[in-house]
Short mmCIF file of C-alpha atoms and ligand atoms in Angstrom, two decimals:
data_model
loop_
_atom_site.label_atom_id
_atom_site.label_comp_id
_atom_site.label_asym_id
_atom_site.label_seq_id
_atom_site.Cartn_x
_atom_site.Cartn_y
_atom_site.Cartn_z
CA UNK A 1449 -18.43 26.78 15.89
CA UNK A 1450 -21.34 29.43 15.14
CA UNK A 1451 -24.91 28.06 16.77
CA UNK A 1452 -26.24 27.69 13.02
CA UNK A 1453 -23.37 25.36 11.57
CA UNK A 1454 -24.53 23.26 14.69
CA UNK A 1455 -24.88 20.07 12.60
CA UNK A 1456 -26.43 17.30 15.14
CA UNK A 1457 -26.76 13.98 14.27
CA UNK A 1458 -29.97 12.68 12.85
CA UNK A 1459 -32.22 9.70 12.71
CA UNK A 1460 -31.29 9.81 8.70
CA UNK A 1461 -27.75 9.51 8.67
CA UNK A 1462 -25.22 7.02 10.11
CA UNK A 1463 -24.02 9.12 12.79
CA UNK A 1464 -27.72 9.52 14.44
CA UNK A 1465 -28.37 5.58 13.98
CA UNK A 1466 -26.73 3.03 16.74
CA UNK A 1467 -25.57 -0.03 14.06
CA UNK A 1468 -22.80 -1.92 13.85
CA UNK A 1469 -20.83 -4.71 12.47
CA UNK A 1470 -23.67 -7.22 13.73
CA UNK A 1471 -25.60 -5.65 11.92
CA UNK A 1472 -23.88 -5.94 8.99
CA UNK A 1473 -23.42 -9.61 9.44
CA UNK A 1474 -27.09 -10.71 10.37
CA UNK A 1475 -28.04 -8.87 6.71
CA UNK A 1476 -25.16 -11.29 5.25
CA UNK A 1477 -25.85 -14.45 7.43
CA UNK A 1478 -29.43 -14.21 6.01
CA UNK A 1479 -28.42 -13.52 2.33
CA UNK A 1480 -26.20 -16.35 2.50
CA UNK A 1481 -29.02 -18.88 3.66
CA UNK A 1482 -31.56 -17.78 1.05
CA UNK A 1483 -34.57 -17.49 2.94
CA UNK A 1484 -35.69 -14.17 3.24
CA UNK A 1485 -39.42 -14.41 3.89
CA UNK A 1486 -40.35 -15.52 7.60
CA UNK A 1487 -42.67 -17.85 7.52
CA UNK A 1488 -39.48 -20.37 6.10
CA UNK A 1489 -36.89 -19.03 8.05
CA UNK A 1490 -35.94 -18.76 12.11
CA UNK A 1491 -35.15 -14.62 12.23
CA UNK A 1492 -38.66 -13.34 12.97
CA UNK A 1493 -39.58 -16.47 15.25
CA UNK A 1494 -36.10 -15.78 17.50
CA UNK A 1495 -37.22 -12.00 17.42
CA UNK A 1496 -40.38 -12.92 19.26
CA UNK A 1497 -38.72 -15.36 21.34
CA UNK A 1498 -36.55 -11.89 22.18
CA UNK A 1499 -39.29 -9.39 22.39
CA UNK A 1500 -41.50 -11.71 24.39
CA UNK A 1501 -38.34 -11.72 27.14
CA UNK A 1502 -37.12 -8.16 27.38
CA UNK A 1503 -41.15 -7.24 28.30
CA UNK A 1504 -41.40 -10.20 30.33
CA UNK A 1505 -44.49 -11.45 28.55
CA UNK A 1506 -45.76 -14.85 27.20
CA UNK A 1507 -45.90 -13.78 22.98
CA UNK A 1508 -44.71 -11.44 20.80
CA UNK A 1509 -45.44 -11.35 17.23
CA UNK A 1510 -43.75 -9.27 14.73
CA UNK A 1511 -44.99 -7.54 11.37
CA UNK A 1512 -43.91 -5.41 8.40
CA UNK A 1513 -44.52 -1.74 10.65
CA UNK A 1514 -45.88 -0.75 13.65
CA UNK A 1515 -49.12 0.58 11.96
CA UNK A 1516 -49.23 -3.42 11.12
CA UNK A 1517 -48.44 -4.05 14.84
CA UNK A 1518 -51.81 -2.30 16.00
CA UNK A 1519 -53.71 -3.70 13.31
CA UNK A 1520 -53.12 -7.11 14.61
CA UNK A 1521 -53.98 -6.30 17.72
CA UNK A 1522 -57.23 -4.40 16.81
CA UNK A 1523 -58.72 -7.27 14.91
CA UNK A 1524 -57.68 -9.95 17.32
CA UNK A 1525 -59.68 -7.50 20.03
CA UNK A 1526 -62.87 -8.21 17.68
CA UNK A 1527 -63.14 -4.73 16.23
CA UNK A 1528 -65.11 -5.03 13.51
CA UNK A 1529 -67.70 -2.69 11.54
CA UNK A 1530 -70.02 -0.47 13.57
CA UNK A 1531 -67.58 -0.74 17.03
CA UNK A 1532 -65.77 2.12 18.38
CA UNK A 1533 -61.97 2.64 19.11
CA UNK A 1534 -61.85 5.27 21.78
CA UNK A 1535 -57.94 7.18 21.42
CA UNK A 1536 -56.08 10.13 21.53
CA UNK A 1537 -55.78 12.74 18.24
CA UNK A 1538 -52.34 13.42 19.37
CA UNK A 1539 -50.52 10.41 17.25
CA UNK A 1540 -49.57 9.33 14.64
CA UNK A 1541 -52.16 8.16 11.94
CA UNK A 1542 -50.73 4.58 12.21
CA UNK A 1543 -52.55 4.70 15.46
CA UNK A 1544 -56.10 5.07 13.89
CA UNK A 1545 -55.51 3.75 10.32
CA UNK A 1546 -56.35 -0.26 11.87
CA UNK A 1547 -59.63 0.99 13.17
CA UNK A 1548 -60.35 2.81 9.84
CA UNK A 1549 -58.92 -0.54 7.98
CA UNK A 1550 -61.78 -2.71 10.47
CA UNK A 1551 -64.85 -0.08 9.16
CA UNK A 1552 -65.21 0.88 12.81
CA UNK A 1553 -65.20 4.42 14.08
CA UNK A 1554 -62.52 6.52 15.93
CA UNK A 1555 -63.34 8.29 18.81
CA UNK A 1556 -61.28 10.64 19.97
CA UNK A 1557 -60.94 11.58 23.58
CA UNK A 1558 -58.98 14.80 24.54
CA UNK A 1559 -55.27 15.10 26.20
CA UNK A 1560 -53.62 16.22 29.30
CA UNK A 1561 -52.61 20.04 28.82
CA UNK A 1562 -48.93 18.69 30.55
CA UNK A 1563 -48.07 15.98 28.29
CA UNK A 1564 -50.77 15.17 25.56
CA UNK A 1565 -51.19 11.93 26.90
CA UNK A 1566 -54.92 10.92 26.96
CA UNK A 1567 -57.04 12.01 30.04
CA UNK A 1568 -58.57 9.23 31.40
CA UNK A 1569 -61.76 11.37 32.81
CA UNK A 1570 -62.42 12.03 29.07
CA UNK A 1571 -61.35 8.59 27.88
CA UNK A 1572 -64.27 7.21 30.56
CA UNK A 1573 -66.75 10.01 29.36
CA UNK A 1574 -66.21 8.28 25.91
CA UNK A 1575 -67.16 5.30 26.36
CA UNK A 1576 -70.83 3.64 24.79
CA UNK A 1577 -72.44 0.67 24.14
CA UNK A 1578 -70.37 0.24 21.08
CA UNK A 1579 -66.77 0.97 22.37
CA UNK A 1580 -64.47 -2.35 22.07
CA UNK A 1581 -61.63 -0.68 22.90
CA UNK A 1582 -58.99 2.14 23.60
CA UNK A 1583 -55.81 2.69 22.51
CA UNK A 1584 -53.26 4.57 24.96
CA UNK A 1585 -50.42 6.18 23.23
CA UNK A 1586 -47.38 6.53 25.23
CA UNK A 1587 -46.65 10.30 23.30
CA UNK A 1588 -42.56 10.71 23.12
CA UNK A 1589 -42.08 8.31 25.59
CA UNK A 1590 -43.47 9.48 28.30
CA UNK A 1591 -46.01 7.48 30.12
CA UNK A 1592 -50.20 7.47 29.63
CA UNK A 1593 -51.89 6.94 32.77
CA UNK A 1594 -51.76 3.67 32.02
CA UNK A 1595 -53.46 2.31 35.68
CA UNK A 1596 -56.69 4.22 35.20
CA UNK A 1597 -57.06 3.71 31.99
CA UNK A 1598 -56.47 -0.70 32.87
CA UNK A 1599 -59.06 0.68 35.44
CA UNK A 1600 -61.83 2.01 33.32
CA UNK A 1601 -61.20 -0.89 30.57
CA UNK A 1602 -61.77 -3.51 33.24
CA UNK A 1603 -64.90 -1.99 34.44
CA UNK A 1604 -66.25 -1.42 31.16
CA UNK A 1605 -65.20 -4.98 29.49
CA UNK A 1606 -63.04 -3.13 26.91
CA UNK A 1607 -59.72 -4.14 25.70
CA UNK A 1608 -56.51 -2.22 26.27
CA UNK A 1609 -53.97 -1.74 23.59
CA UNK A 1610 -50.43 0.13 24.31
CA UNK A 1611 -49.28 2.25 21.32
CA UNK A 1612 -45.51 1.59 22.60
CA UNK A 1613 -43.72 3.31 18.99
CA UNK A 1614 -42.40 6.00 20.78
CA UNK A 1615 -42.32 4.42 24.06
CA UNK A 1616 -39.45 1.91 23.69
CA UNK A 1617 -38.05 0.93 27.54
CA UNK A 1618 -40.19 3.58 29.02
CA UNK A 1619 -41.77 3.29 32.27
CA UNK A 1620 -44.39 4.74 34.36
CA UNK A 1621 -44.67 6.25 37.65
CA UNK A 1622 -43.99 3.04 39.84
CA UNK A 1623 -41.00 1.85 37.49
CA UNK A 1624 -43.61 -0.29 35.61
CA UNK A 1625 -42.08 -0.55 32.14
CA UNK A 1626 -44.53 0.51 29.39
CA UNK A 1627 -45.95 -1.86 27.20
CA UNK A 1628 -46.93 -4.21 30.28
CA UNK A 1629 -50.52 -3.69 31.40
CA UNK A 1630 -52.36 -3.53 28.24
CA UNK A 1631 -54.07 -6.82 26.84
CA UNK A 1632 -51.99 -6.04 23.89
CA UNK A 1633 -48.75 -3.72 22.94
CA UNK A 1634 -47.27 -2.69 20.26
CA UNK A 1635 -43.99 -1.53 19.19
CA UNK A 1636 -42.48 0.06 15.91
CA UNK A 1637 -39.02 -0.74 13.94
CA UNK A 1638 -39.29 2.96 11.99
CA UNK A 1639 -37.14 4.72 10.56
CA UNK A 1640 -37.32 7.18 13.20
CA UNK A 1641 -37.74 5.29 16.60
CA UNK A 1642 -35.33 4.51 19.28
CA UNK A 1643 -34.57 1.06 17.29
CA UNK A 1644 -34.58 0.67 14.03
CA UNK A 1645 -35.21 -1.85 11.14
CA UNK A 1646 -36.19 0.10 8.72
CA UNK A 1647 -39.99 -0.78 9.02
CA UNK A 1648 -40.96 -3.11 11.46
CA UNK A 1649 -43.58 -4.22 14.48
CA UNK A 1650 -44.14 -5.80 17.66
CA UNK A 1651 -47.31 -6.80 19.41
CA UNK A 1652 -47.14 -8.73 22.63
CA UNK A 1653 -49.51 -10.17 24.74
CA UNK A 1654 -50.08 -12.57 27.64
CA UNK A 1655 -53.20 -14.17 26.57
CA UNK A 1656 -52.64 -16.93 24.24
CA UNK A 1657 -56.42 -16.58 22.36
CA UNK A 1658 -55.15 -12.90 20.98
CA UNK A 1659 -52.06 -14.08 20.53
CA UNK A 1660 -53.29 -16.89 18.17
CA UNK A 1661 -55.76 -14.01 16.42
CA UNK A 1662 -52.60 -11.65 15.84
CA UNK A 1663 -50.66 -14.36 14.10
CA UNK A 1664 -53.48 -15.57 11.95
CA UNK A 1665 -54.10 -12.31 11.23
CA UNK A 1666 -50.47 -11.69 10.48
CA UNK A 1667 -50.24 -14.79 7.65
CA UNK A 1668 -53.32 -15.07 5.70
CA UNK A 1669 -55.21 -16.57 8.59
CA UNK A 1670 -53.10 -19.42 7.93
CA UNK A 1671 -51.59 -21.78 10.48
CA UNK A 1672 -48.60 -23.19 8.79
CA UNK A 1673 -48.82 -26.61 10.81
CA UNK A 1674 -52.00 -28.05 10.00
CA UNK A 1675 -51.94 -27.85 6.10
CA UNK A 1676 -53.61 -25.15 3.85
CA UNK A 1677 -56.39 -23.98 5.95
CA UNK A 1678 -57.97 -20.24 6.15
CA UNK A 1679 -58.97 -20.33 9.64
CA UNK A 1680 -59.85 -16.68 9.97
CA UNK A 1681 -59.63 -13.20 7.78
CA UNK A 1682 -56.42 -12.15 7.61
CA UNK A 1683 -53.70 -10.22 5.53
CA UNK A 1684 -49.69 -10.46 4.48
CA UNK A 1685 -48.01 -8.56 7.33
CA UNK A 1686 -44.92 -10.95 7.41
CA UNK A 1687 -41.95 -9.39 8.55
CA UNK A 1688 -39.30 -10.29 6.25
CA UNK A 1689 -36.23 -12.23 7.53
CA UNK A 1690 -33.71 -9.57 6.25
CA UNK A 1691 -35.71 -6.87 8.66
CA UNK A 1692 -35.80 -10.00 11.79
CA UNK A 1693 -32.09 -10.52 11.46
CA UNK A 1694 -31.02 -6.51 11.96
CA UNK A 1695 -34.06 -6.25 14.74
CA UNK A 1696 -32.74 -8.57 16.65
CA UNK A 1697 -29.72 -7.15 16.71
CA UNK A 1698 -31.03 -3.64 17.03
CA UNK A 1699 -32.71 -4.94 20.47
CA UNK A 1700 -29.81 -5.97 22.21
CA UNK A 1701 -28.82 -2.31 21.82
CA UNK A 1702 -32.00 -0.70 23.17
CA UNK A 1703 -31.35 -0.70 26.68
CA UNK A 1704 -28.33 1.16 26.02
CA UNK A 1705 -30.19 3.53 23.46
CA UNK A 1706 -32.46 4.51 25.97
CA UNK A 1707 -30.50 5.07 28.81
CA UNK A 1708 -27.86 7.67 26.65
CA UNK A 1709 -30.82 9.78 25.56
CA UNK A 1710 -32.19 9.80 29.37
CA UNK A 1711 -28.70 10.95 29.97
CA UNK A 1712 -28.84 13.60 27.43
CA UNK A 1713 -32.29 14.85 28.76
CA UNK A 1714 -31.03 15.43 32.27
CA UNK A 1715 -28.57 17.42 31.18
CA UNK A 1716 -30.44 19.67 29.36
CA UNK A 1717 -33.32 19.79 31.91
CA UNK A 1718 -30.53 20.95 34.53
CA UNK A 1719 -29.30 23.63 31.87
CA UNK A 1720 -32.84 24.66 31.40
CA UNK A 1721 -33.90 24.26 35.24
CA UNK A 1722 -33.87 28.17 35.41
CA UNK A 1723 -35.27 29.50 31.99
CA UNK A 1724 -38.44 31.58 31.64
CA UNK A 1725 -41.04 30.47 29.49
CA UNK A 1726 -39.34 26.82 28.90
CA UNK A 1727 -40.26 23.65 30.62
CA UNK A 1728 -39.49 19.65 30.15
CA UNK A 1729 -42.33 17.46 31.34
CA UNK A 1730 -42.50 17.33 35.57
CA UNK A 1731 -42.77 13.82 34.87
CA UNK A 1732 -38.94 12.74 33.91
CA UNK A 1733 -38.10 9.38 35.77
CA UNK A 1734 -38.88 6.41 33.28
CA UNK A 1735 -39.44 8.83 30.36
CA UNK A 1736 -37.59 7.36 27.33
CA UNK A 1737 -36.89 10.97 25.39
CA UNK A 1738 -38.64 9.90 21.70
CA UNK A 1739 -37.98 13.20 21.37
CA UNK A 1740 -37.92 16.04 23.69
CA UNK A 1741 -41.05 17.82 24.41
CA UNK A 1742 -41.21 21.55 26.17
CA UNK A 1743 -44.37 23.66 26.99
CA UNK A 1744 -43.92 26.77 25.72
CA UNK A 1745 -45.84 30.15 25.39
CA UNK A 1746 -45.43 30.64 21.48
CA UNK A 1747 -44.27 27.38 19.99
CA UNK A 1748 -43.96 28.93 16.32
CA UNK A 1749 -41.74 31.81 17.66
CA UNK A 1750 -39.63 29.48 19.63
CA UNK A 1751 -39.15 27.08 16.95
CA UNK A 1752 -38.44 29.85 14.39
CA UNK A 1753 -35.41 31.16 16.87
CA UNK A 1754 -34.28 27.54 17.39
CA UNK A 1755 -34.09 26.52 13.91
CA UNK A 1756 -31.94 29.60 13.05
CA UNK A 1757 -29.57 28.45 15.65
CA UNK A 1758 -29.59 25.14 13.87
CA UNK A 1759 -31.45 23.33 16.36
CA UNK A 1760 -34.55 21.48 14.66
CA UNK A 1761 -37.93 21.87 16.62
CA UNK A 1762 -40.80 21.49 15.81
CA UNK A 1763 -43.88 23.03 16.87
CA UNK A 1764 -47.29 21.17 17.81
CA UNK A 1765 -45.28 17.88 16.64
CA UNK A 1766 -48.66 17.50 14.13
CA UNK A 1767 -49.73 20.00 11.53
CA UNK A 1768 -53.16 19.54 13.04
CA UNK A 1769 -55.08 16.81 15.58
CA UNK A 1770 -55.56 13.75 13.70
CA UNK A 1771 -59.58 14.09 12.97
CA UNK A 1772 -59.02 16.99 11.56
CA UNK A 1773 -57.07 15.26 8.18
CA UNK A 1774 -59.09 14.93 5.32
CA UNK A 1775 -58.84 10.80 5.56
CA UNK A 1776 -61.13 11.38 8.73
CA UNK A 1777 -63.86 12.92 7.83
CA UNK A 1778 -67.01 14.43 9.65
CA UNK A 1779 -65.35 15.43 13.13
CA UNK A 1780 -66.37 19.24 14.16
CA UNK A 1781 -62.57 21.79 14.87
CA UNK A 1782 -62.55 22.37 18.18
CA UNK A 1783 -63.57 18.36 19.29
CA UNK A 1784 -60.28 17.95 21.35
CA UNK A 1785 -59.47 21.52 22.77
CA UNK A 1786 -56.84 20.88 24.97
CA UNK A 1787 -54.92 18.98 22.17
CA UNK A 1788 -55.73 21.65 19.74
CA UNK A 1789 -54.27 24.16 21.72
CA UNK A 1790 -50.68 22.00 22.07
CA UNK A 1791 -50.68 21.56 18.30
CA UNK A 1792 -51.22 25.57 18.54
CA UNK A 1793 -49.84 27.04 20.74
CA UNK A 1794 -48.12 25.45 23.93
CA UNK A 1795 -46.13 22.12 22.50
CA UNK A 1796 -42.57 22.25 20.89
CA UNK A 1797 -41.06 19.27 20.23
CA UNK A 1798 -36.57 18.93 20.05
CA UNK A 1799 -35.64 15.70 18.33
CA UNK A 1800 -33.33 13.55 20.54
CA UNK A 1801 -30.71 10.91 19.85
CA UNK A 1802 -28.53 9.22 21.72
CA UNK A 1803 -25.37 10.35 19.67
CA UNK A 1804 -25.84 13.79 21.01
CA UNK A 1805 -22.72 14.93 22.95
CA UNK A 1806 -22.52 16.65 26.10
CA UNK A 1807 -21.65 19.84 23.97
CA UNK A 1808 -24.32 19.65 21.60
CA UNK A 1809 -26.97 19.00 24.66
CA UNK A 1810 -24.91 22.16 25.72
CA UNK A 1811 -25.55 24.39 22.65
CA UNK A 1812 -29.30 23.43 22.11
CA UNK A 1813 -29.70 24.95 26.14
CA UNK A 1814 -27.75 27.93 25.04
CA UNK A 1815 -30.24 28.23 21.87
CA UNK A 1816 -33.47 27.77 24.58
CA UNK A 1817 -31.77 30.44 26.84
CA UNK A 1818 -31.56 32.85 23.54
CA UNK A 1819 -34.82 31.70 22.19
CA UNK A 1820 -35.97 32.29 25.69
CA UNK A 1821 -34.55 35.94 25.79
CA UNK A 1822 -35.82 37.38 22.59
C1 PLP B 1995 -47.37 6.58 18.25
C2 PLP B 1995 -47.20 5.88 16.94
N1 PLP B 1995 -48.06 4.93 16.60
C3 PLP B 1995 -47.95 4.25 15.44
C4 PLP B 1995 -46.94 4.52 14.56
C5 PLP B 1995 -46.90 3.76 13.27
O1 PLP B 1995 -45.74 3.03 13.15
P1 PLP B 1995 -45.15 2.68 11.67
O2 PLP B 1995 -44.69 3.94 11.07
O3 PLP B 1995 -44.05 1.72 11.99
O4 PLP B 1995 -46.24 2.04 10.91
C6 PLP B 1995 -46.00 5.51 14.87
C7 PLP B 1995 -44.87 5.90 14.03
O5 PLP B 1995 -44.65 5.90 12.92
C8 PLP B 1995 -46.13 6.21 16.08
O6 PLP B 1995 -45.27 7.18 16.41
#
């Protein structure tokens, strides 16, 4: 088959999505008992039970996205008007649309020039009277320095959260899964991550206090067993039971998910081991391949030569660093330069999915080596 009739499968359509019959049947087993919205029904309390046991920690509490999932967990932290929210400009805006939501103010601290995860030296430099606390991206599922930043948020009183959306099963350096030393972590049911429900989020936590804030927050500030009583601010980010039912299912596949699309990757970073101008992140073991991120010297002329092969890449992953959108106003170009330069210049992202042959992890290296050659 010619390179550009190379039609992989994608996040959009069946063949790029892991779902089954179960699937089909927890949809059908909810229709059938009539309760669709959670706070009646036993699909989003069994997911938590579920989440709560594949991370090994004491709560989980799901929500409508994982935008919602990291707003729970930024107001249960206290953020509040007039606080700061130190995090990285390499996300998504779900990351920094809670602390927007809480009137507080993002600051951004810049990246690693190897894998755009936060540098904890600037994360520390960050830090004022003010800061409450920082949120550590895991970018494409590879892992933030997770143990300095725990480091510099226990010596500064500041709470961790782990943005886990991209991140699902990864795990750092030591074999530490992700999503396991921050006071909080959250996870997203997207469209487009490893798992999918559609929308959906996770926040878990150890500490019972913020996990009592995050479900308050969750329902109205409502606690269903002592009558109708606002105990604090909060809004409707129930996950329905319709989206429980297929996430549960959709998590007994994850494992699985992830460890096909590790596959994948070390296959092409063998194919790739030798090609100028080309690299996969030194940091491989425990990555959980989001997507696929290479360093590159040109990232638009490298994308340009990879999308006529039919391989989709995309370069910088953003269009620009998150303070530099319109909805974030008052940050000076150039605040973040290492990140800026990524987005720019040096960061080209392959989209990755665990349907992907051995032949079409084979045709995307040939498209690198040409890309590489021209
Ligand atoms: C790193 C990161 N954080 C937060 C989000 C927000 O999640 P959602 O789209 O489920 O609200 C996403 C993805 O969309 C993400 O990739």
């Amino acid at each position: 088959m010619p390179e550009r009739e190379m039609h992989l499968p994608t996040v959009l359509g069946p063949r790029g999505r892991t779902f089954g019959e179960e699937e089909r049947a927890a949809v059908l087993r909810v229709l059938d008992s009539a309760v669709l919205c959670s706070a009646f029904g036993s699909e989003a309390r069994s997911l938590e039970a579920e989440m709560a046991q594949l991370y090994s920690r004491a709560e989980a509490v799901a929500s409508s996205s994982g935008t919602a999932a990291l707003h729970l967990a930024v107001a249960a932290a206290g953020v509040g008007p007039g606080d700061e929210v130190i995090t990285t400009p390499l996300s998504d805006f779900g990351t920094v649309a809670p602390v927007l939501a809480q009137q507080a103010r993002v600051v951004f601290a810049d990246v690693r020039p190897e894998d755009g995860n936060l540098d904890p030296e600037a994360v520390e430099a960050a830090v004022t009277p003010r800061t409450k606390a920082v949120i550590a991206v895991h970018l494409f599922g590879g892992a933030a320095d997770v143990g300095a930043l725990r480091a510099i948020c226990d010596r500064h009183g500041l709470v961790l959260i782990e943005d886990c959306a991209q991140a699902w099963l990864g795990e750092d350096t030591a074999g530490e899964l992700l999503g396991t030393r921050g006071d909080i972590a959250c996870f997203s049911l997207q469209q487009y991550k490893h798992i999918t429900a559609g929308d959906g989020g996770l926040s878990v936590t150890d500490d019972p206090a913020l996990a009592r804030h995050m479900r308050l927050f969750m329902d109205k500030g409502w606690d269903r067993t002592e009558g109708r009583i606002h105990r604090e601010a909060g809004l409707n980010y129930r996950m329905t039971e319709l989206t429980a039912a297929v996430a549960r299912v959709q998590l007994t596949r994850v494992a699985e998910v992830v460890r096909l699309r590790r596959e994948r990757a070390e296959r092409l970073a063998a194919a790739i081991a030798g090609l100028d101008g080309a690299r996969m992140p030194a940091q491989r073991a425990g990555h959980a391949w989001w997507v696929v991120p290479l360093l590159v010297d040109d990232n638009s002329r490298w994308a340009k030569s990879l999308q006529t092969a039919g391989v989709p890449a995309l370069p910088g992953y953003l269009e620009r660093p998150l303070y530099a959108n319109p909805a974030l106003p008052g940050y000076p170009p150039g605040l973040c330069p290492r990140a800026e330069r990524l987005i720019d210049r040096t960061l080209l992202v392959l989209q990755w999915n665990e349907a992907y042959t051995e032949g079409d992890v084979d045709r995307i290296a040939r498209a690198l080596g040409e890309a590489g050659s021209r």
